Structures are given as structure tokens and as C-alpha cells.
Amino acid sequence: MKTRQFLATALAAAAALSFAAPAVQAQGNYKSEYRMSLVLGTAFPWGKGGEIWANKVRERTQGRINIKLYPGVSLVQGDQTREFSALRQGVIDMAVGSTLNWSPQIKELNLFALPFLMPDYAAADALTQGEPGKRLFARLEKAGVVPLAWGENGYREISNSKHAIKTPADMKGLKIRVVGSPLFVDTFSALGANPTQMSWADAQPAMASGAVDGQENPVAVYQAAKLNTVGQKYMTLWGYINDPLIFVVNKDIWASWSKADQDIVRQAAIEAGQEEIAIARKGMIEADKPLVKELSANGVTVTELSAAEREAFVKATRPVYDKWKQQVGADLVTAAEKAIAARKQ
């Protein structure tokens, strides 16, 4: 009798261990460190968003998922346009990345770079939080990554070292640093400028030396990078595009985590994205725009376009918009236009 009881107990223990084995094995597949790629560090809203995400995940998983930030896209030697490929290949575990930088690999992400598509923040939200955003997440999943949440780099304004820009004619011949996207080249060429593609790491030295005359970035990026110290004395607020960010995980890394941890990472990304967007917009959505006041206090000549002045830029870049609408996907762009028309302000 004792022998039979012993065997029964032993078999029950073995069965329990067999059920527990997958959980233990899954835990063993976790890496000691996960690499998060960022273009900008924590002095910028972009990097701050990555830091918030990493901290929430580390705390809520009791350290099971330990994330280290790699700003300056250092995991791909500073080449922003290689980040998405490296993420898909597993060189990068996770990222808070720009739709603009990933658009060479995912053409649909060029939606956000169509000139003057999004006239205000409500329009940007209508895209990311509406049907177009869902379609883009599905496209990213098909490309082999797991998109979790939206963030925002912000509306990209133009600065230069030569003179104030109020009309398209004012841009003629200006050497403007742009990201490595053909759409940017087309847009600035249509305005008579001389677009020069280079990484952000190379951009500031180029501005300091006069190799380029200007650049386009959100005001928060301009301020954090202190671009007024490298000759960028003229800023025009034209809001020609908004630059959403996406919180993403490599699909194999995602699959290695338990469902409970996946839920934690997703929720943390959503919360971090919301907090990051608030940080990115801070100083620009208040009536007195304190960030713009800071520009003026730093000796920057700030030009805010009237509706009529902005319309001249819209008209000059419309052929680029129409050309790229077909390349992005006419159905997607039409859905975006409808979402913006129906937005709540």
C-alpha cells in the first residue's frame, strides 16, 4: 500500500513538473537586457518617451524585462534609415521610431510626410488614432514587427542661417538638411531649395560649418539641441508635416515573452506614448506658446505664416502631394483625408 501511495505521489509530482516546465523554459528564454533604439536621447521628448516605457516595463515585470536605451541610433552606426531593417532582423530588440525614418522600407508611412496634409494636432490624432493608424499597424505587423502605440516628434518647422522665410521664393537655393527620404527631396526641390540628405549626427556640425544653411524639425528638438548656437537664427512656423513615432518590438522577442508580460509591455507603451505626446506638444499648444517665446528670447527671428502665406506653400507643393498620393496608396490617403475632414477640434 505504501509503495502504491509513493508511486502515486511521485507521478503527481512529475505531472506537476511537466505542466510547470513550459513556464520555466519560457522564463529561461528571457534575455538579461533588451536593446531599445532611439534617434534622440532623454533630453528630447522622443528619448523621454523611450525612458518612460522602459521604466514602466522594468517596474511592472519585476525586472524580468530589463531595457537599455541606445540613443543616436548607435546600434546601426547612426544611420536612421537602417533602423527598421535592423529591428526586423533582430539586431534591435525594440524601438521608438519615426515614421519618416522607416518610410524607405514601409512606403505607406510616407502618409505623414505628405506636405501640408495635417493642418493641426486634431488632424494628426485623427490619423494615428483612427482607421489610417489601424491600417498602418496592420502593415507593420505584415512586415514582421509588433507595433504597440503611437508617440509624436511633433510638427516640423524650418530654420536657417540666412534670412526669414515667408514665401516659397525665400527658399530658393537654400541648402536644407533633410532625412533620407525621396519625398523630402521632392518637397524641398519643389520649393526651390537644395535638399541635402544626412543623419542627425552629421547635421549639427554641418550647420556649424555652414555646409548646410538650414534644417526642419519640431521646435522642441530645435530648443533641446540649441540650434541657435550653430547659426540657425531664423525660424518659420509653417507646420508642413507632423512626425509621429511608433513604439515597436521585434516579433521574435515579442513571441519569447509570456502573454502576461506582453500585456504589460503593450499597456506600458500606450501610457508612455500618451505621456510622450503631452511632453512633445507642451509649449506649443498653449495660447501664448511658451516655446516660441523662448526662441525669441534666444535671439531667434520667428516668423508665423498667415493663412494666405501658408497657402502659397501648399500650392507650390501640391504636385508633390499628388505624385506621392499614388505611391503611398490612393486608398490610404483618401481614408486619411476623410478622417481629417471629420475630425473633432
Short mmCIF file of C-alpha atoms in Angstrom, two decimals:
data_model
loop_
_atom_site.label_atom_id
_atom_site.label_comp_id
_atom_site.label_asym_id
_atom_site.label_seq_id
_atom_site.Cartn_x
_atom_site.Cartn_y
_atom_site.Cartn_z
CA MET A 1 0.00 0.00 0.00
CA LYS A 2 2.78 2.40 0.96
CA THR A 3 4.56 1.60 -2.31
CA ARG A 4 1.44 2.39 -4.34
CA GLN A 5 0.96 5.68 -2.42
CA PHE A 6 4.56 6.61 -3.01
CA LEU A 7 4.23 5.90 -6.75
CA ALA A 8 1.02 7.92 -6.96
CA THR A 9 2.66 10.84 -5.21
CA ALA A 10 5.72 10.61 -7.44
CA LEU A 11 3.58 10.51 -10.59
CA ALA A 12 1.55 13.52 -9.42
CA ALA A 13 4.76 15.45 -8.75
CA ALA A 14 6.13 14.52 -12.16
CA ALA A 15 2.92 15.67 -13.82
CA ALA A 16 3.04 18.96 -11.96
CA LEU A 17 6.62 19.48 -13.08
CA SER A 18 5.71 18.70 -16.68
CA PHE A 19 2.99 21.38 -16.62
CA ALA A 20 5.37 23.85 -14.99
CA ALA A 21 8.19 23.14 -17.43
CA PRO A 22 6.97 25.39 -20.26
CA ALA A 23 6.67 28.37 -17.93
CA VAL A 24 10.14 27.76 -16.54
CA GLN A 25 11.51 27.27 -20.03
CA ALA A 26 9.85 30.45 -21.26
CA GLN A 27 11.35 32.34 -18.35
CA GLY A 28 14.74 30.93 -19.32
CA ASN A 29 14.37 32.42 -22.82
CA TYR A 30 14.30 35.95 -21.45
CA LYS A 31 17.40 37.99 -22.17
CA SER A 32 19.28 39.79 -19.42
CA GLU A 33 18.98 43.01 -21.41
CA TYR A 34 16.81 44.25 -24.25
CA ARG A 35 18.14 46.91 -26.62
CA MET A 36 15.88 49.86 -27.40
CA SER A 37 16.89 52.04 -30.33
CA LEU A 38 16.20 55.79 -30.28
CA VAL A 39 17.30 58.62 -32.55
CA LEU A 40 17.27 61.22 -29.78
CA GLY A 41 18.24 60.92 -26.13
CA THR A 42 16.31 61.70 -22.97
CA ALA A 43 16.88 65.47 -23.23
CA PHE A 44 14.31 65.32 -26.03
CA PRO A 45 10.62 64.26 -25.81
CA TRP A 46 11.43 61.32 -28.11
CA GLY A 47 14.08 59.84 -25.83
CA LYS A 48 12.00 60.67 -22.76
CA GLY A 49 9.20 58.54 -24.17
CA GLY A 50 11.55 55.59 -24.52
CA GLU A 51 12.78 56.06 -20.97
CA ILE A 52 9.24 56.19 -19.59
CA TRP A 53 8.36 52.99 -21.46
CA ALA A 54 11.48 51.18 -20.24
CA ASN A 55 10.93 52.21 -16.63
CA LYS A 56 7.29 51.14 -16.60
CA VAL A 57 8.14 47.75 -18.09
CA ARG A 58 11.03 47.13 -15.73
CA GLU A 59 8.94 48.00 -12.69
CA ARG A 60 5.82 46.07 -13.70
CA THR A 61 7.72 42.90 -14.71
CA GLN A 62 9.83 43.00 -11.53
CA GLY A 63 12.93 43.29 -13.71
CA ARG A 64 12.18 40.30 -15.94
CA ILE A 65 12.28 42.65 -18.92
CA ASN A 66 15.24 44.96 -18.46
CA ILE A 67 15.54 47.54 -21.24
CA LYS A 68 18.63 49.59 -22.07
CA LEU A 69 18.33 52.73 -24.21
CA TYR A 70 20.58 53.19 -27.23
CA PRO A 71 20.09 56.80 -28.44
CA GLY A 72 21.69 58.21 -31.55
CA VAL A 73 20.63 55.02 -33.40
CA SER A 74 24.01 53.73 -32.23
CA LEU A 75 23.01 50.11 -32.90
CA VAL A 76 23.10 50.93 -36.63
CA GLN A 77 26.05 53.34 -36.56
CA GLY A 78 23.81 56.40 -36.60
CA ASP A 79 22.04 55.56 -39.86
CA GLN A 80 18.40 56.37 -39.12
CA THR A 81 17.07 54.80 -42.31
CA ARG A 82 18.59 51.41 -41.41
CA GLU A 83 16.82 51.21 -38.07
CA PHE A 84 13.67 49.46 -39.28
CA SER A 85 15.59 46.78 -41.20
CA ALA A 86 17.75 46.13 -38.15
CA LEU A 87 14.65 45.88 -35.97
CA ARG A 88 13.08 43.37 -38.32
CA GLN A 89 16.32 41.34 -38.46
CA GLY A 90 16.73 41.23 -34.68
CA VAL A 91 19.80 43.46 -34.42
CA ILE A 92 17.48 45.76 -32.44
CA ASP A 93 15.01 44.33 -29.91
CA MET A 94 12.64 47.27 -29.68
CA ALA A 95 12.43 50.90 -30.70
CA VAL A 96 10.58 54.15 -30.52
CA GLY A 97 10.99 55.06 -34.16
CA SER A 98 9.96 57.76 -36.59
CA THR A 99 7.53 57.11 -39.42
CA LEU A 100 9.78 59.32 -41.54
CA ASN A 101 12.89 57.24 -40.93
CA TRP A 102 11.04 53.97 -41.58
CA SER A 103 9.25 55.16 -44.72
CA PRO A 104 12.01 53.97 -47.11
CA GLN A 105 11.16 50.40 -46.05
CA ILE A 106 7.40 50.87 -45.49
CA LYS A 107 6.15 53.18 -48.24
CA GLU A 108 2.75 53.67 -46.59
CA LEU A 109 4.42 55.56 -43.73
CA ASN A 110 5.11 58.36 -46.21
CA LEU A 111 1.50 59.33 -45.49
CA PHE A 112 2.70 61.54 -42.64
CA ALA A 113 5.25 63.29 -44.85
CA LEU A 114 2.74 64.42 -47.48
CA PRO A 115 3.20 68.19 -47.42
CA PHE A 116 0.50 70.11 -45.55
CA LEU A 117 -1.81 67.10 -45.11
CA MET A 118 -2.30 67.73 -41.37
CA PRO A 119 -3.28 71.32 -40.54
CA ASP A 120 -3.42 70.84 -36.75
CA TYR A 121 -2.93 68.40 -33.88
CA ALA A 122 -6.52 67.19 -34.15
CA ALA A 123 -5.75 66.14 -37.72
CA ALA A 124 -2.67 64.22 -36.60
CA ASP A 125 -4.72 62.46 -33.92
CA ALA A 126 -7.43 61.62 -36.44
CA LEU A 127 -4.83 59.67 -38.43
CA THR A 128 -2.95 57.87 -35.68
CA GLN A 129 -5.99 57.05 -33.55
CA GLY A 130 -8.37 56.35 -36.42
CA GLU A 131 -8.70 53.97 -39.34
CA PRO A 132 -5.46 55.06 -41.08
CA GLY A 133 -3.48 54.25 -37.91
CA LYS A 134 -5.04 50.79 -37.72
CA ARG A 135 -4.17 50.11 -41.35
CA LEU A 136 -0.58 51.18 -40.80
CA PHE A 137 -0.20 48.96 -37.73
CA ALA A 138 -1.51 46.03 -39.77
CA ARG A 139 1.06 46.86 -42.47
CA LEU A 140 3.86 46.91 -39.90
CA GLU A 141 2.76 43.56 -38.49
CA LYS A 142 2.85 42.13 -42.00
CA ALA A 143 6.40 43.46 -42.32
CA GLY A 144 7.45 41.41 -39.29
CA VAL A 145 7.35 43.72 -36.27
CA VAL A 146 4.87 44.27 -33.44
CA PRO A 147 3.60 47.88 -33.24
CA LEU A 148 2.12 48.80 -29.87
CA ALA A 149 1.47 52.52 -29.56
CA TRP A 150 1.85 55.95 -31.14
CA GLY A 151 4.03 58.80 -29.95
CA GLU A 152 4.98 62.08 -31.58
CA ASN A 153 8.10 64.01 -32.50
CA GLY A 154 5.93 66.98 -33.46
CA TYR A 155 5.24 69.46 -36.24
CA ARG A 156 8.39 70.12 -38.20
CA GLU A 157 9.23 73.79 -38.63
CA ILE A 158 12.01 75.22 -40.78
CA SER A 159 15.05 77.19 -39.65
CA ASN A 160 18.03 78.64 -41.48
CA SER A 161 21.03 80.90 -41.08
CA LYS A 162 20.39 83.31 -43.97
CA HIS A 163 17.06 85.13 -43.76
CA ALA A 164 13.42 84.91 -42.76
CA ILE A 165 11.22 82.62 -44.85
CA LYS A 166 7.76 83.98 -45.66
CA THR A 167 7.27 82.85 -49.27
CA PRO A 168 8.43 79.90 -51.38
CA ALA A 169 10.73 82.34 -53.19
CA ASP A 170 12.62 82.85 -49.92
CA MET A 171 13.72 79.20 -50.03
CA LYS A 172 15.40 79.41 -53.42
CA GLY A 173 18.92 77.99 -53.28
CA LEU A 174 18.95 77.31 -49.53
CA LYS A 175 20.82 74.13 -48.62
CA ILE A 176 18.43 72.35 -46.25
CA ARG A 177 19.33 69.20 -44.33
CA VAL A 178 16.61 66.56 -44.68
CA VAL A 179 16.17 62.95 -43.61
CA GLY A 180 16.93 60.20 -46.14
CA SER A 181 13.53 60.12 -47.83
CA PRO A 182 12.86 60.80 -51.53
CA LEU A 183 9.61 62.53 -50.60
CA PHE A 184 11.55 65.15 -48.63
CA VAL A 185 13.84 65.73 -51.60
CA ASP A 186 10.82 66.23 -53.87
CA THR A 187 9.12 68.61 -51.42
CA PHE A 188 12.09 70.90 -50.91
CA SER A 189 13.09 70.80 -54.55
CA ALA A 190 9.57 71.94 -55.46
CA LEU A 191 10.11 74.94 -53.19
CA GLY A 192 13.38 75.85 -54.92
CA ALA A 193 15.64 74.74 -52.07
CA ASN A 194 18.64 72.44 -52.32
CA PRO A 195 17.79 69.46 -50.05
CA THR A 196 20.76 67.58 -48.61
CA GLN A 197 20.23 64.18 -47.03
CA MET A 198 22.26 63.46 -43.89
CA SER A 199 21.88 61.84 -40.50
CA TRP A 200 21.06 63.92 -37.43
CA ALA A 201 24.52 63.17 -36.05
CA ASP A 202 26.09 64.89 -39.06
CA ALA A 203 23.57 67.70 -39.27
CA GLN A 204 24.72 69.91 -36.40
CA PRO A 205 28.40 70.02 -37.44
CA ALA A 206 27.23 70.77 -40.98
CA MET A 207 25.17 73.71 -39.73
CA ALA A 208 28.01 74.98 -37.58
CA SER A 209 30.43 74.91 -40.53
CA GLY A 210 27.96 76.39 -43.00
CA ALA A 211 27.92 73.25 -45.14
CA VAL A 212 24.14 73.47 -44.92
CA ASP A 213 22.04 76.58 -44.39
CA GLY A 214 19.08 75.12 -42.57
CA GLN A 215 17.03 72.23 -41.28
CA GLU A 216 13.45 71.27 -40.39
CA ASN A 217 12.47 69.81 -37.03
CA PRO A 218 9.98 70.33 -34.20
CA VAL A 219 10.62 73.38 -32.04
CA ALA A 220 11.23 71.12 -29.02
CA VAL A 221 14.07 69.42 -30.91
CA TYR A 222 15.48 72.78 -32.02
CA GLN A 223 15.48 74.01 -28.43
CA ALA A 224 16.93 70.88 -26.84
CA ALA A 225 19.70 70.76 -29.46
CA LYS A 226 20.36 74.51 -29.03
CA LEU A 227 20.41 75.04 -32.79
CA ASN A 228 20.53 78.80 -32.26
CA THR A 229 24.18 78.24 -31.29
CA VAL A 230 25.01 76.79 -34.73
CA GLY A 231 23.73 79.72 -36.74
CA GLN A 232 20.05 78.84 -37.01
CA LYS A 233 18.82 82.38 -36.39
CA TYR A 234 15.60 82.32 -38.42
CA MET A 235 12.62 80.06 -37.71
CA THR A 236 9.41 79.84 -39.70
CA LEU A 237 6.39 78.12 -38.17
CA TRP A 238 4.71 76.51 -41.16
CA GLY A 239 3.62 73.13 -39.78
CA TYR A 240 4.11 71.39 -43.09
CA ILE A 241 4.19 67.85 -41.64
CA ASN A 242 3.78 66.12 -38.30
CA ASP A 243 6.21 63.33 -37.35
CA PRO A 244 4.50 60.51 -35.41
CA LEU A 245 6.59 57.97 -33.51
CA ILE A 246 5.80 54.27 -33.13
CA PHE A 247 6.58 52.03 -30.14
CA VAL A 248 7.60 48.68 -31.65
CA VAL A 249 9.03 45.28 -30.60
CA ASN A 250 10.82 42.71 -32.76
CA LYS A 251 8.40 39.83 -33.42
CA ASP A 252 10.73 37.06 -32.13
CA ILE A 253 11.41 38.97 -28.93
CA TRP A 254 7.68 39.50 -28.53
CA ALA A 255 6.97 35.79 -29.01
CA SER A 256 9.54 34.90 -26.33
CA TRP A 257 7.57 36.70 -23.62
CA SER A 258 4.64 35.28 -21.68
CA LYS A 259 1.16 36.59 -22.53
CA ALA A 260 1.07 38.38 -19.18
CA ASP A 261 4.33 40.18 -19.93
CA GLN A 262 3.19 41.01 -23.45
CA ASP A 263 0.14 42.70 -21.95
CA ILE A 264 2.36 44.64 -19.56
CA VAL A 265 4.67 45.83 -22.35
CA ARG A 266 1.74 46.86 -24.57
CA GLN A 267 -0.04 48.81 -21.83
CA ALA A 268 3.21 50.47 -20.77
CA ALA A 269 3.82 51.52 -24.39
CA ILE A 270 0.34 53.02 -24.69
CA GLU A 271 0.78 55.00 -21.47
CA ALA A 272 4.32 56.09 -22.38
CA GLY A 273 3.11 57.18 -25.80
CA GLN A 274 0.38 59.33 -24.30
CA GLU A 275 2.82 60.90 -21.85
CA GLU A 276 5.41 61.46 -24.58
CA ILE A 277 2.88 63.19 -26.85
CA ALA A 278 1.97 65.54 -24.00
CA ILE A 279 5.65 66.36 -23.50
CA ALA A 280 6.22 66.90 -27.23
CA ARG A 281 3.27 69.29 -27.50
CA LYS A 282 4.00 71.15 -24.28
CA GLY A 283 4.86 74.72 -25.03
CA MET A 284 3.19 74.69 -28.46
CA ILE A 285 -0.50 74.14 -27.72
CA GLU A 286 -0.94 76.87 -25.12
CA ALA A 287 -2.30 80.17 -26.41
CA ASP A 288 0.95 82.03 -25.71
CA LYS A 289 3.20 79.20 -27.00
CA PRO A 290 5.96 79.49 -24.39
CA LEU A 291 8.41 77.51 -26.56
CA VAL A 292 8.08 80.15 -29.26
CA LYS A 293 8.71 82.86 -26.66
CA GLU A 294 11.90 81.03 -25.70
CA LEU A 295 13.04 81.13 -29.32
CA SER A 296 12.65 84.90 -29.41
CA ALA A 297 14.42 85.25 -26.06
CA ASN A 298 17.36 83.35 -27.54
CA GLY A 299 17.67 85.88 -30.38
CA VAL A 300 15.84 83.82 -33.00
CA THR A 301 13.68 85.68 -35.52
CA VAL A 302 10.37 83.80 -35.53
CA THR A 303 8.01 84.07 -38.50
CA GLU A 304 4.45 82.79 -38.15
CA LEU A 305 2.74 82.46 -41.52
CA SER A 306 -0.71 83.85 -42.12
CA ALA A 307 -3.29 81.56 -43.73
CA ALA A 308 -2.67 83.20 -47.11
CA GLU A 309 1.11 82.90 -46.80
CA ARG A 310 0.83 79.23 -45.84
CA GLU A 311 -1.47 78.59 -48.78
CA ALA A 312 1.30 79.69 -51.15
CA PHE A 313 3.47 76.84 -49.81
CA VAL A 314 0.55 74.42 -50.07
CA LYS A 315 0.06 75.36 -53.72
CA ALA A 316 3.77 75.09 -54.54
CA THR A 317 3.99 71.57 -53.12
CA ARG A 318 0.65 70.24 -54.42
CA PRO A 319 2.24 68.43 -57.41
CA VAL A 320 4.45 66.55 -54.91
CA TYR A 321 1.38 65.66 -52.82
CA ASP A 322 -0.47 64.35 -55.88
CA LYS A 323 2.51 62.32 -57.10
CA TRP A 324 3.13 60.72 -53.72
CA LYS A 325 -0.54 60.04 -53.06
CA GLN A 326 -0.28 57.31 -55.68
CA GLN A 327 2.97 55.95 -54.24
CA VAL A 328 1.70 55.89 -50.66
CA GLY A 329 -1.56 54.33 -51.79
CA ALA A 330 -4.53 56.36 -53.00
CA ASP A 331 -6.97 54.41 -50.81
CA LEU A 332 -4.96 55.08 -47.65
CA VAL A 333 -4.51 58.77 -48.44
CA THR A 334 -8.21 59.16 -49.24
CA ALA A 335 -9.08 57.50 -45.92
CA ALA A 336 -6.71 59.93 -44.20
CA GLU A 337 -8.27 62.94 -45.93
CA LYS A 338 -11.74 61.79 -44.85
CA ALA A 339 -10.60 61.22 -41.26
CA ILE A 340 -9.14 64.72 -41.12
CA ALA A 341 -12.28 66.27 -42.63
CA ALA A 342 -14.39 64.57 -39.96
CA ARG A 343 -12.10 65.37 -37.02
CA LYS A 344 -13.30 66.99 -33.82
CA GLN A 345 -11.50 70.21 -32.96
#
